[in-house]
Structure formats: structure tokens, C-alpha cells
């Protein structure tokens, strides 16, 4: 099975080009990521990871996205775990 990612709310192949040279992260090298360990199908310490993502997004002035919620991110992680087994 081919591995997938969620990009702008859509499940796509991890091989697909995600952005072009006009992307701010590509041009300036700024970005935000979090590595989350998963045990028995559950993300470990998820709340702490989410809080760290919020702080990082505020620092980078990315905090105006009201659609970024703890529940939505958790559900997307669970969906990706199921899709990428």
C-alpha cells in the first residue's frame, strides 16, 4: 500500500508534489513540525504535542487559523495511522 499524507484537508500520495517555489516555507525556510510517537495505535502525549504546536504557530505568526483544533488534528492523525498500515 502506498503511504499517504493529509495536505490542505485532502488525503494524497506522499510522492505527490505538495507546493511550488511560491510557497513561503520553501522560499524562506520557515516551518513548523512535531514528531509524535505512536504506541498501540495511539499518539503518545498528544495534548502536550498540540500545545507545543500552538506555541510554535503563534511564534511564527501562523495562529490565525481557527480551523486548527486539537480534535481535528487528533482525528487526522488517527485517519493517517489507519490509511498507512
Coordinates of C-alpha atoms in Angstrom, one line a residue:
X1 CA 0.0 0.0 0.0
X2 CA 1.3 3.5 -0.9
X3 CA 1.9 5.8 2.0
X4 CA -0.3 8.9 2.2
X5 CA -0.3 12.4 3.8
X6 CA -3.0 14.9 4.5
X7 CA -2.4 18.2 2.7
X8 CA -5.0 21.0 3.0
X9 CA -7.6 18.6 4.2
X10 CA -7.1 16.0 1.4
X11 CA -5.5 12.6 1.6
X12 CA -2.9 12.4 -1.2
X13 CA 0.1 10.2 -2.0
X14 CA 3.3 11.2 -0.2
X15 CA 5.0 11.2 -3.6
X16 CA 2.8 14.0 -4.9
X17 CA 4.3 17.5 -5.2
X18 CA 2.8 19.5 -2.4
X19 CA 3.9 23.0 -3.1
X20 CA 5.9 25.1 -5.6
X21 CA 8.5 27.8 -5.4
X22 CA 5.9 30.4 -4.4
X23 CA 5.4 28.7 -1.0
X24 CA 6.6 30.8 1.8
X25 CA 8.2 27.9 3.7
X26 CA 10.1 26.9 0.6
X27 CA 11.3 30.5 -0.1
X28 CA 12.3 31.5 3.4
X29 CA 12.9 28.1 5.1
X30 CA 10.4 28.8 7.9
X31 CA 8.2 25.9 9.0
X32 CA 6.8 24.0 11.9
X33 CA 6.6 20.3 12.6
X34 CA 6.2 17.9 15.5
X35 CA 7.3 14.3 15.8
X36 CA 4.8 12.2 17.7
X37 CA 5.5 8.7 18.9
X38 CA 2.6 6.2 18.4
X39 CA 2.1 3.2 20.6
X40 CA -0.7 0.7 20.1
X41 CA -2.3 3.0 17.6
X42 CA -2.5 6.0 19.9
X43 CA -0.3 9.1 19.7
X44 CA 1.6 9.5 22.9
X45 CA 1.3 12.7 25.0
X46 CA -0.9 14.2 22.3
X47 CA -2.1 17.2 24.3
X48 CA 1.5 18.3 25.0
X49 CA 2.4 18.0 21.4
X50 CA -0.6 20.0 20.4
X51 CA 0.2 22.7 22.9
X52 CA 3.7 22.9 21.6
X53 CA 2.4 23.3 18.0
X54 CA 0.1 26.1 19.1
X55 CA 3.0 27.9 20.7
X56 CA 5.2 27.4 17.7
X57 CA 2.5 28.7 15.3
X58 CA 2.0 31.8 17.5
X59 CA 5.7 32.5 17.4
X60 CA 5.7 32.2 13.6
X61 CA 2.5 34.3 13.3
X62 CA 0.6 31.3 11.9
X63 CA -2.0 31.4 14.7
X64 CA -4.9 32.9 12.8
X65 CA -6.2 29.5 11.6
X66 CA -9.3 28.9 13.7
X67 CA -9.8 25.6 11.8
X68 CA -6.7 24.1 13.6
X69 CA -8.2 22.4 16.7
X70 CA -6.9 19.6 18.9
X71 CA -9.8 17.4 18.0
X72 CA -9.3 17.9 14.3
X73 CA -5.6 17.2 14.4
X74 CA -6.2 14.1 16.6
X75 CA -8.8 12.8 14.1
X76 CA -6.4 13.4 11.2
X77 CA -3.6 11.5 12.9
X78 CA -5.9 8.6 13.6
X79 CA -7.0 8.6 9.9
X80 CA -3.4 8.7 8.7
X81 CA -2.5 5.8 11.0
X82 CA -5.3 3.7 9.6
X83 CA -4.5 4.6 6.0
X84 CA -0.8 4.0 6.3
X85 CA -0.9 0.5 7.9

